Short mmCIF file of C-alpha atoms in Angstrom, two decimals:
data_model
loop_
_atom_site.label_atom_id
_atom_site.label_comp_id
_atom_site.label_asym_id
_atom_site.label_seq_id
_atom_site.Cartn_x
_atom_site.Cartn_y
_atom_site.Cartn_z
CA UNK X 1 58.09 117.37 25.64
CA UNK X 2 56.87 114.29 27.12
CA UNK X 3 60.07 112.37 26.08
CA UNK X 4 62.22 115.28 27.90
CA UNK X 5 60.26 114.24 30.69
CA UNK X 6 60.67 110.64 30.84
CA UNK X 7 64.80 111.10 30.27
CA UNK X 8 64.43 113.22 33.29
CA UNK X 9 62.94 110.97 35.55
CA UNK X 10 65.51 107.87 33.99
CA UNK X 11 68.17 109.92 34.85
CA UNK X 12 66.66 110.91 38.58
CA UNK X 13 65.70 107.46 38.99
CA UNK X 14 69.45 105.80 38.00
CA UNK X 15 71.03 109.05 40.37
CA UNK X 16 69.19 108.09 43.05
CA UNK X 17 69.90 104.56 42.71
CA UNK X 18 73.46 105.22 41.85
CA UNK X 19 73.88 107.35 45.16
CA UNK X 20 72.65 104.52 47.08
CA UNK X 21 74.58 102.05 45.50
CA UNK X 22 77.71 104.45 46.15
CA UNK X 23 76.47 104.83 50.09
CA UNK X 24 76.17 101.03 50.25
CA UNK X 25 79.49 100.82 49.21
CA UNK X 26 81.04 102.81 51.37
CA UNK X 27 79.40 101.71 54.69
CA UNK X 28 80.45 98.24 53.19
CA UNK X 29 83.97 99.62 53.60
CA UNK X 30 83.87 100.94 56.65
CA UNK X 31 82.18 97.52 57.74
CA UNK X 32 84.85 95.66 56.11
CA UNK X 33 88.06 97.28 57.52
CA UNK X 34 87.26 97.88 60.86
CA UNK X 35 89.11 96.64 63.76
CA UNK X 36 88.01 93.68 65.28
CA UNK X 37 89.69 91.25 67.96
CA UNK X 38 89.68 87.65 68.09
CA UNK X 39 86.46 85.41 69.17
CA UNK X 40 89.02 83.78 72.09
CA UNK X 41 89.81 87.36 73.57
CA UNK X 42 86.26 88.78 73.30
CA UNK X 43 85.15 85.37 75.08
CA UNK X 44 87.45 85.37 77.53
CA UNK X 45 86.43 88.99 78.69
CA UNK X 46 82.35 88.19 78.71
CA UNK X 47 83.46 85.21 80.86
CA UNK X 48 85.44 87.26 83.28
CA UNK X 49 82.87 90.10 83.37
CA UNK X 50 80.63 87.73 84.37
CA UNK X 51 82.50 85.93 86.72
CA UNK X 52 83.23 89.80 88.48
CA UNK X 53 79.50 90.12 88.95
CA UNK X 54 77.98 86.60 89.50
CA UNK X 55 77.83 87.20 93.32
CA UNK X 56 76.20 90.32 93.27
CA UNK X 57 73.22 88.93 91.01
CA UNK X 58 70.45 88.47 93.38
CA UNK X 59 68.73 85.95 90.49
CA UNK X 60 71.63 83.59 90.67
CA UNK X 61 73.08 83.94 94.76
CA UNK X 62 69.59 84.52 96.14
CA UNK X 63 70.14 87.06 99.16
CA UNK X 64 68.11 86.11 102.67
CA UNK X 65 64.14 86.55 101.55
CA UNK X 66 63.97 88.93 103.79
CA UNK X 67 66.06 91.27 101.61
CA UNK X 68 64.30 90.64 98.40
CA UNK X 69 61.32 92.48 98.81
CA UNK X 70 59.55 90.55 96.57
CA UNK X 71 60.36 86.87 97.97
CA UNK X 72 59.56 88.16 101.54
CA UNK X 73 56.02 87.01 102.84
CA UNK X 74 54.93 90.59 104.15
CA UNK X 75 51.27 91.05 104.27
CA UNK X 76 49.76 93.82 102.58
CA UNK X 77 46.24 93.98 103.12
CA UNK X 78 44.28 94.23 106.59
CA UNK X 79 41.39 92.18 107.87
CA UNK X 80 38.41 94.68 108.44
CA UNK Y 1 69.50 124.68 75.43
CA UNK Y 2 67.54 122.78 72.91
CA UNK Y 3 68.82 124.99 70.25
CA UNK Y 4 72.28 124.42 71.19
CA UNK Y 5 72.09 120.92 70.90
CA UNK Y 6 70.13 121.41 67.43
CA UNK Y 7 73.06 123.33 66.01
CA UNK Y 8 75.75 121.24 67.23
CA UNK Y 9 78.35 120.33 65.09
CA UNK Y 10 78.15 117.06 64.03
CA UNK Y 11 81.51 115.22 64.07
CA UNK Y 12 82.38 111.66 62.65
CA UNK Y 13 83.29 109.73 59.86
CA UNK Y 14 82.06 111.31 56.59
CA UNK Y 15 79.87 109.33 54.18
CA UNK Y 16 81.67 110.16 51.41
CA UNK Y 17 85.47 109.94 52.21
CA UNK Y 18 85.27 108.18 55.63
CA UNK Y 19 87.57 110.55 57.36
CA UNK Y 20 86.85 112.08 60.53
CA UNK Y 21 85.57 115.63 59.96
CA UNK Y 22 82.88 117.89 60.54
CA UNK Y 23 79.96 117.03 58.74
CA UNK Y 24 77.08 118.67 56.94
CA UNK Y 25 74.00 117.39 55.72
CA UNK Y 26 73.97 117.58 52.19
CA UNK Y 27 71.02 116.69 49.78
CA UNK Y 28 71.43 114.81 46.44
CA UNK Y 29 68.35 114.45 44.57
CA UNK Y 30 66.36 115.16 47.86
CA UNK Y 31 68.18 112.49 49.67
CA UNK Y 32 70.22 113.60 53.48
CA UNK Y 33 73.82 112.68 53.41
CA UNK Y 34 76.89 113.89 55.58
CA UNK Y 35 79.45 115.37 53.65
CA UNK Y 36 83.05 116.68 55.23
CA UNK Y 37 83.71 119.85 53.27
CA UNK Y 38 85.66 118.77 51.27
CA UNK Y 39 83.73 116.06 49.42
CA UNK Y 40 81.21 118.63 49.07
CA UNK Y 41 83.51 120.49 46.59
CA UNK Y 42 84.21 117.29 45.04
CA UNK Y 43 80.39 116.33 44.95
CA UNK Y 44 80.11 119.30 42.69
CA UNK Y 45 82.00 118.22 39.53
CA UNK Y 46 80.42 114.60 40.25
CA UNK Y 47 77.83 114.38 37.91
CA UNK Y 48 80.51 113.44 34.87
CA UNK Y 49 82.21 110.30 36.74
CA UNK Y 50 81.14 107.79 34.91
CA UNK Y 51 83.10 104.74 34.72
CA UNK Y 52 81.02 104.03 37.21
CA UNK Y 53 77.70 102.47 36.61
CA UNK Y 54 75.05 101.03 38.87
CA UNK Y 55 76.11 97.36 38.06
CA UNK Y 56 80.08 98.35 38.50
CA UNK Y 57 78.87 99.70 42.09
CA UNK Y 58 76.48 96.58 43.02
CA UNK Y 59 79.45 94.17 41.96
CA UNK Y 60 81.58 96.18 44.22
CA UNK Y 61 79.33 95.90 46.99
CA UNK Y 62 79.05 92.22 47.00
CA UNK Y 63 82.54 91.74 46.63
CA UNK Y 64 83.24 93.92 49.93
CA UNK Y 65 80.38 91.58 51.14
CA UNK Y 66 82.72 88.56 50.53
CA UNK Y 67 85.60 90.46 52.17
CA UNK Y 68 83.45 91.49 55.04
CA UNK Y 69 82.65 87.53 55.71
CA UNK Y 70 86.14 86.52 55.12
CA UNK Y 71 87.48 88.97 57.78
CA UNK Y 72 85.43 87.93 60.60
CA UNK Y 73 86.09 84.72 59.75
CA UNK Y 74 89.82 84.79 59.99
CA UNK Y 75 89.26 85.78 64.02
CA UNK Y 76 86.87 82.83 64.38
CA UNK Y 77 89.50 80.56 66.33
CA UNK Y 78 86.51 79.29 68.65
CA UNK Y 79 83.43 78.84 70.10
CA UNK Y 80 82.11 80.80 73.09
CA UNK Y 81 80.72 77.36 74.37
CA UNK Y 82 84.23 76.04 74.60
CA UNK Y 83 86.04 78.67 76.42
CA UNK Y 84 82.80 78.25 78.97
CA UNK Y 85 83.81 74.87 79.53
CA UNK Y 86 86.14 75.73 82.31
CA UNK Y 87 83.45 77.69 84.15
CA UNK Y 88 81.35 76.09 86.89
CA UNK Y 89 77.87 74.87 86.10
CA UNK Y 90 75.06 76.93 87.69
CA UNK Y 91 73.09 74.95 90.17
CA UNK Y 92 69.02 74.24 90.11
CA UNK Y 93 66.67 77.38 89.70
CA UNK Y 94 63.63 77.75 91.83
CA UNK Y 95 61.79 80.76 89.77
CA UNK Y 96 58.24 81.86 90.89
CA UNK Y 97 55.31 83.84 90.32
CA UNK Y 98 55.72 85.99 92.86
CA UNK Y 99 53.31 88.73 91.93
CA UNK Y 100 50.42 89.13 89.22
CA UNK Y 101 49.55 92.31 87.76
CA UNK Y 102 45.97 92.36 86.80
CA UNK Y 103 44.06 95.22 85.45
CA UNK Y 104 44.59 95.56 81.45
CA UNK Y 105 41.42 94.92 79.89
CA UNK Y 106 43.55 93.58 77.04
CA UNK Y 107 46.94 92.27 75.45
CA UNK Y 108 49.83 93.72 77.54
CA UNK Y 109 52.37 94.69 74.79
CA UNK Y 110 55.14 96.49 77.03
CA UNK Y 111 56.30 97.20 80.06
CA UNK Y 112 59.19 99.46 81.73
CA UNK Y 113 61.00 99.54 85.03
CA UNK Y 114 61.38 102.98 86.99
CA UNK Y 115 64.85 103.08 88.49
CA UNK Y 116 63.64 102.72 91.74
CA UNK Y 117 63.55 98.75 91.63
CA UNK Y 118 60.08 99.23 92.01
CA UNK Y 119 57.35 100.83 90.03
CA UNK Y 120 56.43 99.57 86.47
CA UNK Y 121 54.84 100.73 83.59
CA UNK Y 122 52.63 98.66 81.02
CA UNK Y 123 50.74 99.50 78.07
CA UNK Y 124 48.24 97.45 76.05
CA UNK Y 125 46.25 97.16 72.98
CA UNK Y 126 43.37 98.69 74.37
CA UNK Y 127 45.20 102.03 74.50
CA UNK Y 128 45.61 101.69 78.33
CA UNK Y 129 48.73 102.47 79.93
CA UNK Y 130 49.10 101.87 83.88
CA UNK Y 131 51.96 102.39 86.47
CA UNK Y 132 51.96 100.09 88.87
CA UNK Y 133 53.85 99.34 92.57
CA UNK Y 134 55.24 96.39 92.16
CA UNK Y 135 55.58 95.41 95.34
CA UNK Y 136 52.00 96.08 96.55
CA UNK Y 137 50.46 95.47 93.34
CA UNK Y 138 48.29 98.76 93.66
CA UNK Y 139 47.72 100.86 90.22
CA UNK Y 140 49.23 104.42 91.03
CA UNK Y 141 48.26 106.31 87.50
CA UNK Y 142 46.44 105.31 84.90
CA UNK Y 143 45.97 107.14 81.32
CA UNK Y 144 44.07 105.81 78.17
CA UNK Y 145 45.65 106.66 75.11
CA UNK Y 146 43.48 107.77 71.92
CA UNK Y 147 44.99 104.85 69.85
CA UNK Y 148 44.89 101.51 70.19
CA UNK Y 149 48.06 99.00 70.53
CA UNK Y 150 50.20 100.85 72.28
CA UNK Y 151 53.57 99.31 71.81
CA UNK Y 152 55.91 100.86 73.18
CA UNK Y 153 56.22 102.63 76.79
CA UNK Y 154 59.03 103.96 78.84
CA UNK Y 155 59.92 105.15 82.02
CA UNK Y 156 61.99 108.35 82.73
CA UNK Y 157 65.26 107.85 84.58
CA UNK Y 158 63.74 110.40 87.00
CA UNK Y 159 60.70 108.35 87.53
CA UNK Y 160 58.60 111.48 86.98
CA UNK Y 161 57.35 110.96 83.52
CA UNK Y 162 56.76 107.93 81.22
CA UNK Y 163 56.58 107.77 77.49
CA UNK Y 164 54.51 105.71 75.49
CA UNK Y 165 53.25 105.43 71.71
CA UNK Y 166 51.94 102.83 69.00
CA UNK Y 167 49.21 103.09 66.11
CA UNK Y 168 49.05 107.16 66.59
CA UNK Y 169 52.59 107.30 64.95
CA UNK Y 170 53.45 109.34 67.57
CA UNK Y 171 56.00 108.81 70.98
CA UNK Y 172 53.93 111.23 73.52
CA UNK Y 173 55.68 112.04 77.26
CA UNK Y 174 53.17 111.92 79.86
CA UNK Y 175 54.72 113.81 83.43
CA UNK Y 176 53.62 111.77 86.40
CA UNK Y 177 51.59 114.14 88.72
CA UNK Y 178 49.89 112.76 92.16
CA UNK Y 179 47.51 115.45 92.47
CA UNK Y 180 44.53 114.06 92.53
CA UNK Y 181 42.96 117.01 90.89
CA UNK Y 182 45.11 116.52 87.67
CA UNK Y 183 44.18 114.51 84.49
CA UNK Y 184 47.25 112.97 83.26
CA UNK Y 185 46.28 113.38 79.55
CA UNK Y 186 45.93 116.90 79.96
CA UNK Y 187 50.45 117.52 80.43
CA UNK Y 188 50.50 115.23 77.67
CA UNK Y 189 53.39 116.15 75.52
CA UNK Y 190 53.73 115.15 71.69
CA UNK Y 191 57.39 114.52 70.74
CA UNK Y 192 57.89 112.52 68.31
CA UNK Y 193 56.19 111.76 64.73
CA UNK Y 194 56.87 109.07 62.49
CA UNK Y 195 55.28 107.79 59.36
CA UNK Y 196 54.45 104.63 60.77
CA UNK Y 197 53.54 103.09 64.28
CA UNK Y 198 55.47 102.96 66.93
CA UNK Y 199 57.57 99.95 67.53
CA UNK Y 200 59.75 100.91 70.66
CA UNK Y 201 60.93 104.10 73.03
CA UNK Y 202 63.41 104.82 75.48
CA UNK Y 203 64.83 107.83 77.39
CA UNK Y 204 68.60 108.57 77.19
CA UNK Y 205 70.60 109.29 80.13
CA UNK Y 206 68.04 111.87 80.96
CA UNK Y 207 64.77 112.89 80.62
CA UNK Y 208 65.73 115.43 78.03
CA UNK Y 209 66.29 113.01 75.02
CA UNK Y 210 64.02 109.95 73.42
CA UNK Y 211 64.98 107.29 70.77
CA UNK Y 212 62.39 105.93 69.10
CA UNK Y 213 61.68 103.03 66.64
CA UNK Y 214 59.69 102.80 63.98
CA UNK Y 215 57.53 100.67 61.58
CA UNK Y 216 58.35 103.21 59.21
CA UNK Y 217 62.30 101.44 58.92
CA UNK Y 218 64.27 104.70 60.60
CA UNK Y 219 65.26 105.18 64.03
CA UNK Y 220 64.99 108.78 65.17
CA UNK Y 221 66.21 110.81 68.66
CA UNK Y 222 63.90 113.75 69.59
CA UNK Y 223 64.81 116.38 72.31
CA UNK Y 224 61.73 116.52 74.16
CA UNK Y 225 60.95 119.84 75.35
CA UNK Y 226 60.83 121.32 72.05
CA UNK Y 227 59.87 117.95 70.26
CA UNK Y 228 62.83 118.95 67.60
CA UNK Y 229 64.51 115.74 65.68
CA UNK Y 230 68.06 115.64 67.03
CA UNK Y 231 69.10 112.72 64.57
CA UNK Y 232 67.82 110.38 62.52
CA UNK Y 233 68.87 106.92 61.64
CA UNK Y 234 68.55 104.88 58.01
CA UNK Y 235 69.68 101.95 57.20
CA UNK Y 236 66.71 99.02 57.95
CA UNK Y 237 65.19 97.87 54.78
CA UNK Y 238 61.98 97.08 56.59
CA UNK Y 239 60.12 97.99 60.19
CA UNK Y 240 62.60 98.39 63.10
CA UNK Y 241 61.15 96.31 65.83
CA UNK Y 242 63.34 97.26 68.97
CA UNK Y 243 66.13 99.12 70.18
CA UNK Y 244 68.24 99.15 73.51
CA UNK Y 245 70.87 101.76 74.33
CA UNK Y 246 74.27 100.99 75.32
CA UNK Y 247 74.91 100.60 79.07
CA UNK Y 248 77.49 103.14 79.67
CA UNK Y 249 77.26 106.53 81.06
CA UNK Y 250 79.44 107.97 78.42
CA UNK Y 251 77.29 105.41 75.97
CA UNK Y 252 77.10 107.18 72.14
CA UNK Y 253 75.75 104.43 70.31
CA UNK Y 254 72.70 102.10 70.39
CA UNK Y 255 71.42 98.60 68.76
CA UNK Y 256 68.17 98.20 66.41
CA UNK Y 257 66.80 95.34 65.36
CA UNK Y 258 64.01 94.96 62.54
CA UNK Y 259 61.90 92.90 60.37
CA UNK Y 260 64.72 92.87 57.47
CA UNK Y 261 66.67 90.26 59.87
CA UNK Y 262 69.04 92.49 60.52
CA UNK Y 263 70.82 94.13 64.03
CA UNK Y 264 72.35 97.41 63.64
CA UNK Y 265 74.75 99.04 66.00
CA UNK Y 266 74.57 102.66 65.26
CA UNK Y 267 76.64 106.31 66.01
CA UNK Y 268 74.41 108.62 68.01
CA UNK Y 269 75.63 111.80 67.45
CA UNK Y 270 76.79 111.00 63.74
CA UNK Y 271 73.63 108.81 62.56
CA UNK Y 272 76.09 106.53 61.27
CA UNK Y 273 75.54 102.26 61.36
CA UNK Y 274 78.77 101.34 62.76
CA UNK Y 275 78.09 97.61 62.62
CA UNK Y 276 75.36 95.66 61.06
CA UNK Y 277 74.83 91.50 61.44
CA UNK Y 278 72.29 89.76 59.66
CA UNK Y 279 72.30 85.89 60.98
CA UNK Y 280 68.67 85.62 61.45
CA UNK Y 281 66.08 83.75 59.31
CA UNK Y 282 63.29 86.08 60.36
CA UNK Y 283 62.30 89.03 62.19
CA UNK Y 284 64.21 90.49 65.00
CA UNK Y 285 61.60 91.32 68.09
CA UNK Y 286 64.07 91.82 70.77
CA UNK Y 287 67.37 93.39 71.25
CA UNK Y 288 69.37 93.75 74.39
CA UNK Y 289 72.80 94.74 75.57
CA UNK Y 290 75.31 92.35 77.84
CA UNK Y 291 75.56 94.47 81.16
CA UNK Y 292 79.35 94.93 80.18
CA UNK Y 293 78.26 96.76 76.93
CA UNK Y 294 80.88 94.75 74.73
CA UNK Y 295 77.66 92.29 73.24
CA UNK Y 296 74.09 92.39 72.76
CA UNK Y 297 71.68 89.50 72.39
CA UNK Y 298 68.58 89.45 70.29
CA UNK Y 299 65.13 87.43 69.98
CA UNK Y 300 63.62 86.49 66.71
CA UNK Y 301 60.40 84.88 65.26
CA UNK Y 302 63.02 82.25 63.82
CA UNK Y 303 62.49 80.60 67.50
CA UNK Y 304 66.59 81.39 68.21
CA UNK Y 305 67.84 84.03 70.50
CA UNK Y 306 71.75 84.73 69.71
CA UNK Y 307 74.59 86.28 71.17
CA UNK Y 308 76.50 89.00 69.18
CA UNK Y 309 80.29 90.15 70.36
CA UNK Y 310 80.79 93.60 69.42
CA UNK Y 311 84.88 93.60 69.18
CA UNK Y 312 84.85 90.27 67.50
CA UNK Y 313 82.37 91.67 65.11
CA UNK Y 314 80.30 88.49 64.84
CA UNK Y 315 77.32 86.35 66.40
CA UNK Y 316 79.31 84.13 69.28
CA UNK Y 317 76.48 81.67 70.46
CA UNK Y 318 72.56 80.82 69.76
CA UNK Y 319 70.45 79.46 72.35
CA UNK Y 320 68.09 77.52 70.35
CA UNK Y 321 66.12 74.08 70.59
CA UNK Y 322 64.55 71.85 68.27
CA UNK Y 323 61.60 71.57 70.71
CA UNK Y 324 61.48 75.42 71.03
CA UNK Y 325 59.48 76.39 67.26
CA UNK Y 326 58.01 79.83 68.36
CA UNK Y 327 59.05 82.98 68.10
CA UNK Y 328 61.22 84.87 71.00
CA UNK Y 329 59.23 87.90 71.52
CA UNK Y 330 61.28 89.29 74.47
CA UNK Y 331 65.03 89.56 75.82
CA UNK Y 332 66.92 90.53 78.96
CA UNK Y 333 70.10 89.67 80.91
CA UNK Y 334 70.09 89.16 84.73
CA UNK Y 335 72.81 91.52 86.64
CA UNK Y 336 75.83 89.64 85.84
CA UNK Y 337 75.38 88.60 82.19
CA UNK Y 338 75.27 85.33 83.00
CA UNK Y 339 71.44 84.33 82.41
CA UNK Y 340 69.20 85.24 79.21
CA UNK Y 341 66.00 85.15 80.08
CA UNK Y 342 63.38 84.95 77.16
CA UNK Y 343 59.75 85.18 76.57
CA UNK Y 344 58.23 83.28 73.59
CA UNK Y 345 55.07 83.13 72.01
CA UNK Y 346 54.07 79.65 73.14
CA UNK Y 347 53.48 81.50 76.28
CA UNK Y 348 56.86 80.18 78.18
CA UNK Y 349 59.70 81.94 79.34
CA UNK Y 350 63.32 79.86 78.79
CA UNK Y 351 65.97 80.58 80.61
CA UNK Y 352 69.50 80.49 78.97
CA UNK Y 353 73.21 79.89 80.42
CA UNK Y 354 74.53 82.56 78.42
CA UNK Y 355 78.19 81.29 78.62
CA UNK Y 356 77.04 77.70 77.93
CA UNK Y 357 74.41 78.14 75.78
CA UNK Y 358 72.51 75.75 77.40
CA UNK Y 359 68.70 76.20 78.76
CA UNK Y 360 68.67 76.14 82.46
CA UNK Y 361 65.12 76.36 83.29
CA UNK Y 362 61.23 76.52 81.57
CA UNK Y 363 58.98 78.75 83.25
CA UNK Y 364 54.95 78.10 83.17
CA UNK Y 365 52.38 80.25 84.10
CA UNK Y 366 51.71 82.78 81.15
CA UNK Y 367 48.03 81.65 79.19
CA UNK Y 368 48.54 84.03 76.02
CA UNK Y 369 52.04 84.70 74.65
CA UNK Y 370 54.46 86.55 76.14
CA UNK Y 371 54.89 89.93 74.98
CA UNK Y 372 57.52 91.96 76.76
CA UNK Y 373 60.14 90.66 80.01
CA UNK Y 374 62.32 92.82 81.73
CA UNK Y 375 64.61 92.46 84.69
CA UNK Y 376 64.59 94.71 86.86
CA UNK Y 377 67.42 97.39 87.76
CA UNK Y 378 68.91 95.83 91.14
CA UNK Y 379 68.33 92.52 89.27
CA UNK Y 380 66.20 91.24 92.31
CA UNK Y 381 63.50 90.26 89.79
CA UNK Y 382 62.20 90.40 86.70
CA UNK Y 383 58.40 91.10 85.17
CA UNK Y 384 57.01 89.22 82.08
CA UNK Y 385 53.96 90.61 80.16
CA UNK Y 386 51.54 89.03 78.42
CA UNK Y 387 48.67 88.67 75.46
CA UNK Y 388 46.80 87.19 78.72
CA UNK Y 389 46.00 90.66 80.13
CA UNK Y 390 48.37 90.33 83.26
CA UNK Y 391 51.80 91.43 84.13
CA UNK Y 392 53.79 88.78 86.47
CA UNK Y 393 56.80 89.10 88.68
CA UNK Y 394 59.55 86.45 89.22
CA UNK Y 395 61.84 85.90 91.75
#
């Protein structure tokens, strides 16, 4: 009886690891066969995005201090 | 409504045959998999199929890993900084602390901006979660969590609620009310339950769903109203420390980073990992999508930040210097994606030129580790939180 149980345990452990290994193989297959683009094209797209939006980036092209709520020198306390 | 969401058919690649089909959950020796109906039938006969052994599967996995690297290398024709040589260099940066938010009694661990570009929620080691008005530095709400180390907090897109969690292994949602008589803690709703600490949380495009990452190695998507688990994401080999949702309106993907040094991109509908990247030498503390959604940056304990392009499926830039030896805890992009702000454990914030790979500025001010950093929704400023108990707004 105890021997049978041990066998069952061994089998179920190896079945779990087999199914895990099988899943890992499936996952790697999917990743290996995915469609990729060349770095030169991907990099060009990143550059293009930056270029298109850099004018609106207030941390690069600062907006006038009066329009940036953090840079303006407004007093928020009153002297009692 | 939440019932409908829960019973929705998941359409996607079958775990077995990789075909796009409606999937169903299948349990093999108490492990949950998603098979298409054909594979469910085939699986019934599978017990006997043994020209496969564990060893042969492991060999197949190794050879596939090799093939993956080969395929990626084939398209590596140029470096990002080479392509960026023709781009104008950035001018001098004058960024200073414009506001200091004081009030936490212990290390600030996490913060998030509200979509109104003004309010901030922050959480700390002593269990306090505070909502601030960043213009005036006033505290608008404060709640004390029943646990310490509140490692994650997030603002709901509507601005009407916050979510937070940490060592309590849960993510709780608190509706924000301006009624002085109401106790915020009374309306608390427990949404997520993990088996280890909560490291990160984020609302999806609406107040109705929350994505969480946990020390138990999984991420999960929850329905806020009912607390139902909608999808879980298994694949990390160790604690998941951070996550970020893809920026698009119709976006259905997110990226997560963990202690297994991997960054993984997931499909939210099927629960499947779409891509994974393993080039860091240590835990990945922070991941953030590039504003276009085609790339993401990561900050790690190996003292580097890296940029991964999703369509080229590889790392395209490393932001590091020999003089930087402390881990990066938190990263975020400026609005255009040209600047990467990274907070480090050596108390500084480094500002990197994303395209050229060079550092444009170092910001000093915090008196202890910078633990969290986010750029405001309109890009006019960014906020950093630190173990020195304060948050600073820089612009």
